[in-house]
Amino acid sequence: MTGREIRLPETGLVVLVGVSGSGKSHFARRHFKPTQIVSSDFCRGVVSDDENDQSATGDAFDLLHYIVGTRLRRGLLTVVDATNVQTKSRQRLLALAKEHNVLSAAIVLDVPESVAAERNAARPDRADLPAHVLPRQRRELRRGLRSLGREFRRAYVLDGVEEIDAATIVYEKPWNDRRELTGPFDVIGDVHGCRAELEDLLTGLGYEIEHDARGRAVGANHPGGRTAVFVGDLVDRGPDTPGVLRLAMGMVEAGQALCVSGNHEAKLVKALRGRKVRVAHGLAESLEQLAREPEEFRADALRFMDGLISHYVLDGGRLVVAHAGLKEEYHGRASGRVRSFALYGDTTGETDEYGLPVRYPWARDYRGKAMVVYGHTPVPDAEWINNTICLDTGAVFGGRLTALRYPERELFSVPARETWYEPVRPLAAAPSATGGGGQRESDFLHIKDVMGNTGVETRLMGRVTVREENALAALEVMSRFAADPRWLVYLPPTMAPAETSSLPGYLEHPAEALAAYRDKGVPRVVCEEKHMGSRAVAVVCRDASVAAGRFGVDDGTAGALYTRTGRAFFRDPARTDEALARLRAAIGAAGLWDELGTGWLVLDCELLPWSAKAMDLIRVQYAATGAAARASLPMAADLLARAERRGLDLGGLRGHIDRRVANAARFRDAYARYCWDVDADGLGGLGIAPFQVLAGEDRAWATARDHDWHMDVAGRLADADPTGFVRRTGSLVADLAAPDADTAVAEWWEKLTAAGGEGMVVKPLGPFPADAKIQPGIKCRGREYLRIIYGPDYTEPENLERLRGRSLGRKRSLAMREHALGLAALDRLTGREPLWRVHQAVFAVLALESEPVDPRL
Ligand code: CTP
Ligand code: MG
């Protein structure tokens, strides 16, 4: 016999129903993968070590339901192998399917009792089955059979052994699953009967409109092979609902468009069916216009609208279109709840002062990977909120009809030809999907974005995880940020020092830095002067309109200057403005706005002097140490001198103290070089030395260009600033294969540090060997500078010996991870990802900064 065809949802719940011995486990093994099958016997075994221990049944089913729920939540086909003859047991499973918005099917294996009994007699684990069990199970099964069709979306009763054996299974995709369609698409917002505007829009998008003999638009073909996607609400309110339907229906039929249902289509369907609906919100106009159409068109339109499904998942799951949007857990799911969300949105149950429903701000919390495009709520401008966008720009209310080009993410709109319908609420007063607060607030990081153990995905190092205690520490810092978080798009990574030198009198020396890169197969390096100031990140916008458009900051500021922990560098906003103005002018004068094709830049800089930010630290830590040494040591030297005069043999003590006196003086000189007075306001005495262009529009320059390019641009900025505020960073490129590379670099470094410089940073120049783990930079600090770090007497041989045991592993690992996170932040920023995604990486840098590591490194 030819087998029954059992149609099952590709993702969903399948419940096998049958008495013991009916062949459920056998059937399951034949048709499904082992991981798809969840059997009560197996669960009983897991919780009791005995698949037949009936006392474990309660726990076994708790486990079974947990597994089933988890799989369904994750969108996996799940087959339950248990007798399921009782309505009650099926209800619990159906509740899980409902909770996770998946379809369900039941397959009943109905065999004669004698067959089941005979089989069980032959099974060692069922031979002892009490005699009353089978008849009871059969009675329960019979009783439930009638209601099965109502319980499950599909129910199959396979009658007898032959039919069971012959049955075949075919899988059905959910209707909303059109992942195979990759576009490109033009997603079109709420049309509401604005036929002329729709034609304007399609023409503007490059479609060629097709007309019927009467000149009416009945199709639109895009020569570039693009597909239109309507977000629903084609109908009501506007002047030509039939015309819009005619065009959209023609396009859908010809494969030129897809269309999801809007709430207005759903209501119009009801009205056309003669059901009682409240004729409001423009329905009257549609009914009137449709009444003038021939019956056949009305029937076609009804069939079309009735057949519209609630959402589409497109392009491999990367694009979701639903009329009112859709939260992630509903993507690709099918249930009344999903449909209701897609058509009406998630309302809070309240109404606003205009009597309209207050919508739950689902987009604000959206964290899904798929882009969600929708309409439904008129907004003055289509704006991105966490990778979602509303395209209803109120065409029918005299606004615009808007389309989104996908995957380009470009908006295109045409103006309404007139105000076709008066809005209840002024268009400008429309709340965004964020629930009325500032729309950009939706971009802010949620605690769960960083507190989970999910880590941050980076290109360079894969997933970088953050420990909870460090996340908490970062949270503490971040929550006290003075800087507006919208500017906080990057935090600089830490950097490891060169391998400890073995040269007498040195802890760090260029030779080790060069050797490290040479060993990794790096061909060239650039040595950059390391200014001794404080790290500063500058975000510079060409003007306030760029700040508003790109960063959503509309308080008139056009940039920010913040420290490596994200605090505003200057307390005085006027000083920040002045510093940004100088940088802005330099960028402009150097011609970089045009050259880099951007209206904003993020620069990595050092701000001088050190004392500008660190004065408290200097006073408490360094000046105090220096003062104490300079006060006590001369006294000691004096005492020793007197003792010596009295003829006491002091061994080397006298020379030792003398050296310490000299060291104390050097210590003071060392830090004093980095401290100078600056004007109380304005920029007098201050300097900024940019050394890397991190990012601009659509481009992460940090990765797109080598460091010699960055040095060149930094030099041009310094040259372009006539005020001297923007400082130059000296640099030297070294070819690591050249025989004199080490000598040349060492000489350059000695000269730099002898003149009071902190030292240098060595950075690799490409091309890089693909697989080597390369430090993003290695610092090599000067001998005198290190005196500030390790104390006045660190150069004494016994101290140096001890310090040579310092361990760099942790610092290096930290530097690599923070670097990877920094680049991830820039990638996300320039990839126009939502701000919370950028902040996720930025926050992780901050969190890693609280990992315990030797602060002197
Ligand atoms: N069997 C068979 N031919 C079939 C189906 C089953 O010979 N077409 C045998 C199986 O090999 C097994 C016995 O019948 O030895 C019972 O089948 P099983 O699939 O284990 O029955 P279930 O319905 O799973 O029984 P239970 O509820 O007791 O787990
Ligand atoms: Mg079984």
mmCIF file of C-alpha atoms in Angstrom, residues 162 183 204 216 442 606 614 656 662 772 849:
data_model
loop_
_atom_site.group_PDB
_atom_site.id
_atom_site.type_symbol
_atom_site.label_atom_id
_atom_site.label_comp_id
_atom_site.label_asym_id
_atom_site.label_seq_id
_atom_site.Cartn_x
_atom_site.Cartn_y
_atom_site.Cartn_z
ATOM 1 C CA GLU A 162 0.571 -1.738 8.078
ATOM 2 C CA GLY A 183 16.755 40.586 -2.355
ATOM 3 C CA GLY A 204 11.917 57.064 -7.894
ATOM 4 C CA ARG A 216 -4.134 51.752 -14.346
ATOM 5 C CA SER A 442 17.069 53.315 23.186
ATOM 6 C CA GLU A 606 48.149 62.411 24.387
ATOM 7 C CA ALA A 614 47.354 64.039 37.259
ATOM 8 C CA HIS A 656 75.612 54.682 49.013
ATOM 9 C CA ALA A 662 71.729 62.127 43.624
ATOM 10 C CA ALA A 772 51.314 35.230 14.518
ATOM 11 C CA GLU A 849 41.199 47.584 33.017
#
